Amino acid sequence: MMFFIFLLRSKAFNVQKKWRQFLLTKNILLSVAILFLSSVSTPALADPLIVMEARGTNFKSGATIDGDKPIQLAEGERLTVIRTDGVTVTIKGPFNGIAIPKQASSNDPKNAFSALLANRDARTNSIGVIRAGFEAKEIPDPWYIDVSRNGVRCVLEGSKPTFWRPSKDTGSDLTILPIDKSFQIKAQFDKGIDAIYFNELQINNTNIFFKFIFEDQEYSIQMILIPKDISNELVLSAWMIEKGCVQQADALIKKIKFAYETK
């Protein structure tokens, strides 16, 4: 009887030993497989591209393009796209290839932000943009329209433009009319108020030219719509810079600077 019990215990011990060896072997094989898979390099996917401007093509402003797929442009066609890290390129037909080659640095927020700043500095080296950007006062909100100087302003599609003046020490009159003089809006900045908007004014065209009369001075202002679906602030900043809305881009860059520099 004792021998029988000993035999059962011996068999149970052997079964447990074999089971532990099986689990150990399984875990070792699993670990090796994980290490192998992690060491295998997979091709990085290109960032999506957003269409800024398209001429003679079926692409629409604000549309998203797969960055991995080749783009075909015929003679005379032109396409400007922005990558999600703010890199902007303009392609002219004939063209057949990848719009922006893959770059490992595009996934680094700090590098992307640095590239944006470099692009901003390069753009402001042109005479027109220097006048538009360096002489401008700092605006408190990226979407404010400065009424005190000539130049280009960016407006978010579907929004009502907010008009801003640098000083609010006294009251000031403001008159706004499009270049075709199809309508006219008159308003007043009250003392202590630096920003106003009009419920009846909404920018519907992609580009529209206005004449502003502010403090007895006339200013020519071009308003450019930015598609409302663009939520990436890095892309918005790059878009503003490319269009010449440097004053607004600077305000947006200041807003997002801390978030990108601390990533």
JSON list of N, CA and C in Angstrom, two decimals, residues 29-91:
[
{"chain": "A", "resi": 29, "resn": "LEU", "atom": "N", "xyz": [10.43, 30.86, -25.65]},
{"chain": "A", "resi": 29, "resn": "LEU", "atom": "CA", "xyz": [10.13, 30.99, -27.08]},
{"chain": "A", "resi": 29, "resn": "LEU", "atom": "C", "xyz": [9.33, 32.26, -27.36]},
{"chain": "A", "resi": 30, "resn": "LEU", "atom": "N", "xyz": [8.39, 32.59, -26.49]},
{"chain": "A", "resi": 30, "resn": "LEU", "atom": "CA", "xyz": [7.58, 33.80, -26.66]},
{"chain": "A", "resi": 30, "resn": "LEU", "atom": "C", "xyz": [8.45, 35.05, -26.57]},
{"chain": "A", "resi": 31, "resn": "SER", "atom": "N", "xyz": [9.37, 35.04, -25.60]},
{"chain": "A", "resi": 31, "resn": "SER", "atom": "CA", "xyz": [10.27, 36.19, -25.44]},
{"chain": "A", "resi": 31, "resn": "SER", "atom": "C", "xyz": [11.16, 36.36, -26.66]},
{"chain": "A", "resi": 32, "resn": "VAL", "atom": "N", "xyz": [11.68, 35.26, -27.17]},
{"chain": "A", "resi": 32, "resn": "VAL", "atom": "CA", "xyz": [12.53, 35.31, -28.36]},
{"chain": "A", "resi": 32, "resn": "VAL", "atom": "C", "xyz": [11.75, 35.85, -29.55]},
{"chain": "A", "resi": 33, "resn": "ALA", "atom": "N", "xyz": [10.50, 35.40, -29.69]},
{"chain": "A", "resi": 33, "resn": "ALA", "atom": "CA", "xyz": [9.67, 35.87, -30.80]},
{"chain": "A", "resi": 33, "resn": "ALA", "atom": "C", "xyz": [9.42, 37.37, -30.71]},
{"chain": "A", "resi": 34, "resn": "ILE", "atom": "N", "xyz": [9.15, 37.84, -29.50]},
{"chain": "A", "resi": 34, "resn": "ILE", "atom": "CA", "xyz": [8.90, 39.28, -29.30]},
{"chain": "A", "resi": 34, "resn": "ILE", "atom": "C", "xyz": [10.14, 40.09, -29.64]},
{"chain": "A", "resi": 35, "resn": "LEU", "atom": "N", "xyz": [11.31, 39.61, -29.19]},
{"chain": "A", "resi": 35, "resn": "LEU", "atom": "CA", "xyz": [12.56, 40.31, -29.49]},
{"chain": "A", "resi": 35, "resn": "LEU", "atom": "C", "xyz": [12.83, 40.33, -30.98]},
{"chain": "A", "resi": 36, "resn": "PHE", "atom": "N", "xyz": [12.53, 39.23, -31.65]},
{"chain": "A", "resi": 36, "resn": "PHE", "atom": "CA", "xyz": [12.75, 39.16, -33.09]},
{"chain": "A", "resi": 36, "resn": "PHE", "atom": "C", "xyz": [11.86, 40.13, -33.84]},
{"chain": "A", "resi": 37, "resn": "LEU", "atom": "N", "xyz": [10.58, 40.14, -33.47]},
{"chain": "A", "resi": 37, "resn": "LEU", "atom": "CA", "xyz": [9.63, 41.02, -34.16]},
{"chain": "A", "resi": 37, "resn": "LEU", "atom": "C", "xyz": [9.96, 42.49, -33.92]},
{"chain": "A", "resi": 38, "resn": "SER", "atom": "N", "xyz": [10.40, 42.79, -32.70]},
{"chain": "A", "resi": 38, "resn": "SER", "atom": "CA", "xyz": [10.73, 44.20, -32.39]},
{"chain": "A", "resi": 38, "resn": "SER", "atom": "C", "xyz": [11.98, 44.66, -33.11]},
{"chain": "A", "resi": 39, "resn": "SER", "atom": "N", "xyz": [12.85, 43.69, -33.47]},
{"chain": "A", "resi": 39, "resn": "SER", "atom": "CA", "xyz": [14.10, 44.06, -34.15]},
{"chain": "A", "resi": 39, "resn": "SER", "atom": "C", "xyz": [13.91, 44.23, -35.65]},
{"chain": "A", "resi": 40, "resn": "VAL", "atom": "N", "xyz": [12.80, 43.72, -36.17]},
{"chain": "A", "resi": 40, "resn": "VAL", "atom": "CA", "xyz": [12.55, 43.82, -37.60]},
{"chain": "A", "resi": 40, "resn": "VAL", "atom": "C", "xyz": [12.02, 45.22, -37.90]},
{"chain": "A", "resi": 41, "resn": "SER", "atom": "N", "xyz": [12.70, 45.94, -38.75]},
{"chain": "A", "resi": 41, "resn": "SER", "atom": "CA", "xyz": [12.28, 47.32, -39.07]},
{"chain": "A", "resi": 41, "resn": "SER", "atom": "C", "xyz": [11.17, 47.28, -40.10]},
{"chain": "A", "resi": 42, "resn": "THR", "atom": "N", "xyz": [10.11, 48.02, -39.82]},
{"chain": "A", "resi": 42, "resn": "THR", "atom": "CA", "xyz": [9.00, 48.14, -40.75]},
{"chain": "A", "resi": 42, "resn": "THR", "atom": "C", "xyz": [9.04, 49.52, -41.38]},
{"chain": "A", "resi": 43, "resn": "PRO", "atom": "N", "xyz": [8.71, 49.63, -42.64]},
{"chain": "A", "resi": 43, "resn": "PRO", "atom": "CA", "xyz": [8.77, 50.93, -43.31]},
{"chain": "A", "resi": 43, "resn": "PRO", "atom": "C", "xyz": [7.80, 51.91, -42.67]},
{"chain": "A", "resi": 44, "resn": "ALA", "atom": "N", "xyz": [8.30, 53.13, -42.40]},
{"chain": "A", "resi": 44, "resn": "ALA", "atom": "CA", "xyz": [7.46, 54.15, -41.78]},
{"chain": "A", "resi": 44, "resn": "ALA", "atom": "C", "xyz": [6.44, 54.67, -42.77]},
{"chain": "A", "resi": 45, "resn": "LEU", "atom": "N", "xyz": [5.23, 54.87, -42.27]},
{"chain": "A", "resi": 45, "resn": "LEU", "atom": "CA", "xyz": [4.18, 55.42, -43.11]},
{"chain": "A", "resi": 45, "resn": "LEU", "atom": "C", "xyz": [4.37, 56.92, -43.22]},
{"chain": "A", "resi": 46, "resn": "ALA", "atom": "N", "xyz": [4.17, 57.45, -44.41]},
{"chain": "A", "resi": 46, "resn": "ALA", "atom": "CA", "xyz": [4.30, 58.89, -44.60]},
{"chain": "A", "resi": 46, "resn": "ALA", "atom": "C", "xyz": [3.12, 59.61, -43.95]},
{"chain": "A", "resi": 47, "resn": "ASP", "atom": "N", "xyz": [3.38, 60.82, -43.49]},
{"chain": "A", "resi": 47, "resn": "ASP", "atom": "CA", "xyz": [2.31, 61.61, -42.90]},
{"chain": "A", "resi": 47, "resn": "ASP", "atom": "C", "xyz": [1.30, 62.00, -43.97]},
{"chain": "A", "resi": 48, "resn": "PRO", "atom": "N", "xyz": [0.03, 62.15, -43.59]},
{"chain": "A", "resi": 48, "resn": "PRO", "atom": "CA", "xyz": [-0.96, 62.63, -44.56]},
{"chain": "A", "resi": 48, "resn": "PRO", "atom": "C", "xyz": [-0.65, 64.06, -44.98]},
{"chain": "A", "resi": 49, "resn": "LEU", "atom": "N", "xyz": [-1.08, 64.43, -46.18]},
{"chain": "A", "resi": 49, "resn": "LEU", "atom": "CA", "xyz": [-0.87, 65.76, -46.72]},
{"chain": "A", "resi": 49, "resn": "LEU", "atom": "C", "xyz": [-2.21, 66.47, -46.84]},
{"chain": "A", "resi": 50, "resn": "ILE", "atom": "N", "xyz": [-2.19, 67.76, -46.60]},
{"chain": "A", "resi": 50, "resn": "ILE", "atom": "CA", "xyz": [-3.41, 68.57, -46.71]},
{"chain": "A", "resi": 50, "resn": "ILE", "atom": "C", "xyz": [-3.23, 69.54, -47.86]},
{"chain": "A", "resi": 51, "resn": "VAL", "atom": "N", "xyz": [-4.22, 69.59, -48.73]},
{"chain": "A", "resi": 51, "resn": "VAL", "atom": "CA", "xyz": [-4.16, 70.46, -49.91]},
{"chain": "A", "resi": 51, "resn": "VAL", "atom": "C", "xyz": [-4.40, 71.90, -49.50]},
{"chain": "A", "resi": 52, "resn": "MET", "atom": "N", "xyz": [-3.42, 72.75, -49.80]},
{"chain": "A", "resi": 52, "resn": "MET", "atom": "CA", "xyz": [-3.58, 74.18, -49.54]},
{"chain": "A", "resi": 52, "resn": "MET", "atom": "C", "xyz": [-4.16, 74.89, -50.76]},
{"chain": "A", "resi": 53, "resn": "GLU", "atom": "N", "xyz": [-3.62, 74.56, -51.90]},
{"chain": "A", "resi": 53, "resn": "GLU", "atom": "CA", "xyz": [-4.05, 75.24, -53.13]},
{"chain": "A", "resi": 53, "resn": "GLU", "atom": "C", "xyz": [-3.91, 74.29, -54.29]},
{"chain": "A", "resi": 54, "resn": "ALA", "atom": "N", "xyz": [-4.89, 74.31, -55.19]},
{"chain": "A", "resi": 54, "resn": "ALA", "atom": "CA", "xyz": [-4.85, 73.45, -56.37]},
{"chain": "A", "resi": 54, "resn": "ALA", "atom": "C", "xyz": [-5.33, 74.23, -57.58]},
{"chain": "A", "resi": 55, "resn": "ARG", "atom": "N", "xyz": [-4.57, 74.11, -58.66]},
{"chain": "A", "resi": 55, "resn": "ARG", "atom": "CA", "xyz": [-4.92, 74.79, -59.90]},
{"chain": "A", "resi": 55, "resn": "ARG", "atom": "C", "xyz": [-4.94, 73.79, -61.05]},
{"chain": "A", "resi": 56, "resn": "GLY", "atom": "N", "xyz": [-6.08, 73.70, -61.70]},
{"chain": "A", "resi": 56, "resn": "GLY", "atom": "CA", "xyz": [-6.22, 72.82, -62.85]},
{"chain": "A", "resi": 56, "resn": "GLY", "atom": "C", "xyz": [-6.30, 71.35, -62.51]},
{"chain": "A", "resi": 57, "resn": "THR", "atom": "N", "xyz": [-6.53, 71.02, -61.25]},
{"chain": "A", "resi": 57, "resn": "THR", "atom": "CA", "xyz": [-6.61, 69.61, -60.84]},
{"chain": "A", "resi": 57, "resn": "THR", "atom": "C", "xyz": [-7.96, 69.34, -60.17]},
{"chain": "A", "resi": 58, "resn": "ASN", "atom": "N", "xyz": [-8.18, 68.07, -59.85]},
{"chain": "A", "resi": 58, "resn": "ASN", "atom": "CA", "xyz": [-9.43, 67.69, -59.15]},
{"chain": "A", "resi": 58, "resn": "ASN", "atom": "C", "xyz": [-9.30, 67.79, -57.64]},
{"chain": "A", "resi": 59, "resn": "PHE", "atom": "N", "xyz": [-8.11, 68.12, -57.14]},
{"chain": "A", "resi": 59, "resn": "PHE", "atom": "CA", "xyz": [-7.92, 68.28, -55.70]},
{"chain": "A", "resi": 59, "resn": "PHE", "atom": "C", "xyz": [-8.62, 69.55, -55.22]},
{"chain": "A", "resi": 60, "resn": "LYS", "atom": "N", "xyz": [-9.13, 69.48, -53.99]},
{"chain": "A", "resi": 60, "resn": "LYS", "atom": "CA", "xyz": [-9.82, 70.62, -53.41]},
{"chain": "A", "resi": 60, "resn": "LYS", "atom": "C", "xyz": [-9.08, 71.11, -52.17]},
{"chain": "A", "resi": 61, "resn": "SER", "atom": "N", "xyz": [-9.11, 72.40, -51.96]},
{"chain": "A", "resi": 61, "resn": "SER", "atom": "CA", "xyz": [-8.45, 72.99, -50.80]},
{"chain": "A", "resi": 61, "resn": "SER", "atom": "C", "xyz": [-9.01, 72.40, -49.51]},
{"chain": "A", "resi": 62, "resn": "GLY", "atom": "N", "xyz": [-8.11, 71.98, -48.62]},
{"chain": "A", "resi": 62, "resn": "GLY", "atom": "CA", "xyz": [-8.52, 71.38, -47.35]},
{"chain": "A", "resi": 62, "resn": "GLY", "atom": "C", "xyz": [-8.62, 69.86, -47.39]},
{"chain": "A", "resi": 63, "resn": "ALA", "atom": "N", "xyz": [-8.55, 69.27, -48.59]},
{"chain": "A", "resi": 63, "resn": "ALA", "atom": "CA", "xyz": [-8.66, 67.81, -48.71]},
{"chain": "A", "resi": 63, "resn": "ALA", "atom": "C", "xyz": [-7.39, 67.15, -48.18]},
{"chain": "A", "resi": 64, "resn": "THR", "atom": "N", "xyz": [-7.52, 65.91, -47.70]},
{"chain": "A", "resi": 64, "resn": "THR", "atom": "CA", "xyz": [-6.39, 65.15, -47.18]},
{"chain": "A", "resi": 64, "resn": "THR", "atom": "C", "xyz": [-5.95, 64.10, -48.19]},
{"chain": "A", "resi": 65, "resn": "ILE", "atom": "N", "xyz": [-4.64, 64.02, -48.42]},
{"chain": "A", "resi": 65, "resn": "ILE", "atom": "CA", "xyz": [-4.07, 63.08, -49.38]},
{"chain": "A", "resi": 65, "resn": "ILE", "atom": "C", "xyz": [-3.17, 62.10, -48.64]},
{"chain": "A", "resi": 66, "resn": "ASP", "atom": "N", "xyz": [-3.21, 60.84, -49.06]},
{"chain": "A", "resi": 66, "resn": "ASP", "atom": "CA", "xyz": [-2.31, 59.83, -48.51]},
{"chain": "A", "resi": 66, "resn": "ASP", "atom": "C", "xyz": [-0.88, 60.16, -48.93]},
{"chain": "A", "resi": 67, "resn": "GLY", "atom": "N", "xyz": [-0.01, 60.41, -47.95]},
{"chain": "A", "resi": 67, "resn": "GLY", "atom": "CA", "xyz": [1.36, 60.78, -48.25]},
{"chain": "A", "resi": 67, "resn": "GLY", "atom": "C", "xyz": [2.18, 59.68, -48.90]},
{"chain": "A", "resi": 68, "resn": "ASP", "atom": "N", "xyz": [1.70, 58.43, -48.85]},
{"chain": "A", "resi": 68, "resn": "ASP", "atom": "CA", "xyz": [2.43, 57.30, -49.45]},
{"chain": "A", "resi": 68, "resn": "ASP", "atom": "C", "xyz": [2.11, 57.11, -50.93]},
{"chain": "A", "resi": 69, "resn": "LYS", "atom": "N", "xyz": [1.03, 57.71, -51.40]},
{"chain": "A", "resi": 69, "resn": "LYS", "atom": "CA", "xyz": [0.61, 57.47, -52.77]},
{"chain": "A", "resi": 69, "resn": "LYS", "atom": "C", "xyz": [1.18, 58.52, -53.72]},
{"chain": "A", "resi": 70, "resn": "PRO", "atom": "N", "xyz": [1.66, 58.08, -54.89]},
{"chain": "A", "resi": 70, "resn": "PRO", "atom": "CA", "xyz": [2.20, 59.03, -55.87]},
{"chain": "A", "resi": 70, "resn": "PRO", "atom": "C", "xyz": [1.10, 59.98, -56.36]},
{"chain": "A", "resi": 71, "resn": "ILE", "atom": "N", "xyz": [1.50, 61.19, -56.70]},
{"chain": "A", "resi": 71, "resn": "ILE", "atom": "CA", "xyz": [0.61, 62.21, -57.24]},
{"chain": "A", "resi": 71, "resn": "ILE", "atom": "C", "xyz": [0.97, 62.44, -58.70]},
{"chain": "A", "resi": 72, "resn": "GLN", "atom": "N", "xyz": [-0.05, 62.51, -59.53]},
{"chain": "A", "resi": 72, "resn": "GLN", "atom": "CA", "xyz": [0.17, 62.76, -60.95]},
{"chain": "A", "resi": 72, "resn": "GLN", "atom": "C", "xyz": [-0.41, 64.13, -61.31]},
{"chain": "A", "resi": 73, "resn": "LEU", "atom": "N", "xyz": [0.44, 64.95, -61.92]},
{"chain": "A", "resi": 73, "resn": "LEU", "atom": "CA", "xyz": [0.01, 66.26, -62.39]},
{"chain": "A", "resi": 73, "resn": "LEU", "atom": "C", "xyz": [0.38, 66.40, -63.86]},
{"chain": "A", "resi": 74, "resn": "ALA", "atom": "N", "xyz": [-0.56, 66.92, -64.64]},
{"chain": "A", "resi": 74, "resn": "ALA", "atom": "CA", "xyz": [-0.30, 67.14, -66.06]},
{"chain": "A", "resi": 74, "resn": "ALA", "atom": "C", "xyz": [0.34, 68.51, -66.25]},
{"chain": "A", "resi": 75, "resn": "GLU", "atom": "N", "xyz": [0.78, 68.77, -67.45]},
{"chain": "A", "resi": 75, "resn": "GLU", "atom": "CA", "xyz": [1.38, 70.06, -67.79]},
{"chain": "A", "resi": 75, "resn": "GLU", "atom": "C", "xyz": [0.39, 71.19, -67.46]},
{"chain": "A", "resi": 76, "resn": "GLY", "atom": "N", "xyz": [0.89, 72.19, -66.74]},
{"chain": "A", "resi": 76, "resn": "GLY", "atom": "CA", "xyz": [0.06, 73.34, -66.39]},
{"chain": "A", "resi": 76, "resn": "GLY", "atom": "C", "xyz": [-0.67, 73.21, -65.06]},
{"chain": "A", "resi": 77, "resn": "GLU", "atom": "N", "xyz": [-0.71, 71.99, -64.50]},
{"chain": "A", "resi": 77, "resn": "GLU", "atom": "CA", "xyz": [-1.36, 71.80, -63.20]},
{"chain": "A", "resi": 77, "resn": "GLU", "atom": "C", "xyz": [-0.39, 72.13, -62.07]},
{"chain": "A", "resi": 78, "resn": "ARG", "atom": "N", "xyz": [-0.97, 72.58, -60.96]},
{"chain": "A", "resi": 78, "resn": "ARG", "atom": "CA", "xyz": [-0.13, 73.00, -59.82]},
{"chain": "A", "resi": 78, "resn": "ARG", "atom": "C", "xyz": [-0.83, 72.61, -58.52]},
{"chain": "A", "resi": 79, "resn": "LEU", "atom": "N", "xyz": [-0.03, 72.17, -57.56]},
{"chain": "A", "resi": 79, "resn": "LEU", "atom": "CA", "xyz": [-0.58, 71.72, -56.28]},
{"chain": "A", "resi": 79, "resn": "LEU", "atom": "C", "xyz": [0.34, 72.14, -55.14]},
{"chain": "A", "resi": 80, "resn": "THR", "atom": "N", "xyz": [-0.24, 72.76, -54.11]},
{"chain": "A", "resi": 80, "resn": "THR", "atom": "CA", "xyz": [0.51, 73.10, -52.89]},
{"chain": "A", "resi": 80, "resn": "THR", "atom": "C", "xyz": [-0.07, 72.30, -51.74]},
{"chain": "A", "resi": 81, "resn": "VAL", "atom": "N", "xyz": [0.79, 71.56, -51.03]},
{"chain": "A", "resi": 81, "resn": "VAL", "atom": "CA", "xyz": [0.34, 70.71, -49.93]},
{"chain": "A", "resi": 81, "resn": "VAL", "atom": "C", "xyz": [1.16, 70.98, -48.67]},
{"chain": "A", "resi": 82, "resn": "ILE", "atom": "N", "xyz": [0.55, 70.70, -47.52]},
{"chain": "A", "resi": 82, "resn": "ILE", "atom": "CA", "xyz": [1.22, 70.84, -46.23]},
{"chain": "A", "resi": 82, "resn": "ILE", "atom": "C", "xyz": [1.20, 69.48, -45.54]},
{"chain": "A", "resi": 83, "resn": "ARG", "atom": "N", "xyz": [2.36, 69.08, -45.04]},
{"chain": "A", "resi": 83, "resn": "ARG", "atom": "CA", "xyz": [2.42, 67.87, -44.25]},
{"chain": "A", "resi": 83, "resn": "ARG", "atom": "C", "xyz": [2.02, 68.21, -42.81]},
{"chain": "A", "resi": 84, "resn": "THR", "atom": "N", "xyz": [1.68, 67.21, -42.01]},
{"chain": "A", "resi": 84, "resn": "THR", "atom": "CA", "xyz": [1.19, 67.46, -40.66]},
{"chain": "A", "resi": 84, "resn": "THR", "atom": "C", "xyz": [2.25, 68.02, -39.72]},
{"chain": "A", "resi": 85, "resn": "ASP", "atom": "N", "xyz": [3.53, 68.02, -40.16]},
{"chain": "A", "resi": 85, "resn": "ASP", "atom": "CA", "xyz": [4.57, 68.64, -39.35]},
{"chain": "A", "resi": 85, "resn": "ASP", "atom": "C", "xyz": [4.84, 70.07, -39.81]},
{"chain": "A", "resi": 86, "resn": "GLY", "atom": "N", "xyz": [4.01, 70.58, -40.74]},
{"chain": "A", "resi": 86, "resn": "GLY", "atom": "CA", "xyz": [4.14, 71.96, -41.18]},
{"chain": "A", "resi": 86, "resn": "GLY", "atom": "C", "xyz": [4.96, 72.17, -42.43]},
{"chain": "A", "resi": 87, "resn": "VAL", "atom": "N", "xyz": [5.62, 71.12, -42.95]},
{"chain": "A", "resi": 87, "resn": "VAL", "atom": "CA", "xyz": [6.41, 71.24, -44.17]},
{"chain": "A", "resi": 87, "resn": "VAL", "atom": "C", "xyz": [5.48, 71.49, -45.36]},
{"chain": "A", "resi": 88, "resn": "THR", "atom": "N", "xyz": [5.81, 72.50, -46.17]},
{"chain": "A", "resi": 88, "resn": "THR", "atom": "CA", "xyz": [4.96, 72.90, -47.28]},
{"chain": "A", "resi": 88, "resn": "THR", "atom": "C", "xyz": [5.74, 72.81, -48.58]},
{"chain": "A", "resi": 89, "resn": "VAL", "atom": "N", "xyz": [5.12, 72.25, -49.62]},
{"chain": "A", "resi": 89, "resn": "VAL", "atom": "CA", "xyz": [5.76, 72.18, -50.94]},
{"chain": "A", "resi": 89, "resn": "VAL", "atom": "C", "xyz": [4.73, 72.52, -52.02]},
{"chain": "A", "resi": 90, "resn": "THR", "atom": "N", "xyz": [5.23, 73.09, -53.10]},
{"chain": "A", "resi": 90, "resn": "THR", "atom": "CA", "xyz": [4.42, 73.35, -54.29]},
{"chain": "A", "resi": 90, "resn": "THR", "atom": "C", "xyz": [4.96, 72.52, -55.43]},
{"chain": "A", "resi": 91, "resn": "ILE", "atom": "N", "xyz": [4.08, 71.77, -56.09]},
{"chain": "A", "resi": 91, "resn": "ILE", "atom": "CA", "xyz": [4.45, 70.87, -57.18]},
{"chain": "A", "resi": 91, "resn": "ILE", "atom": "C", "xyz": [3.81, 71.38, -58.47]}
]
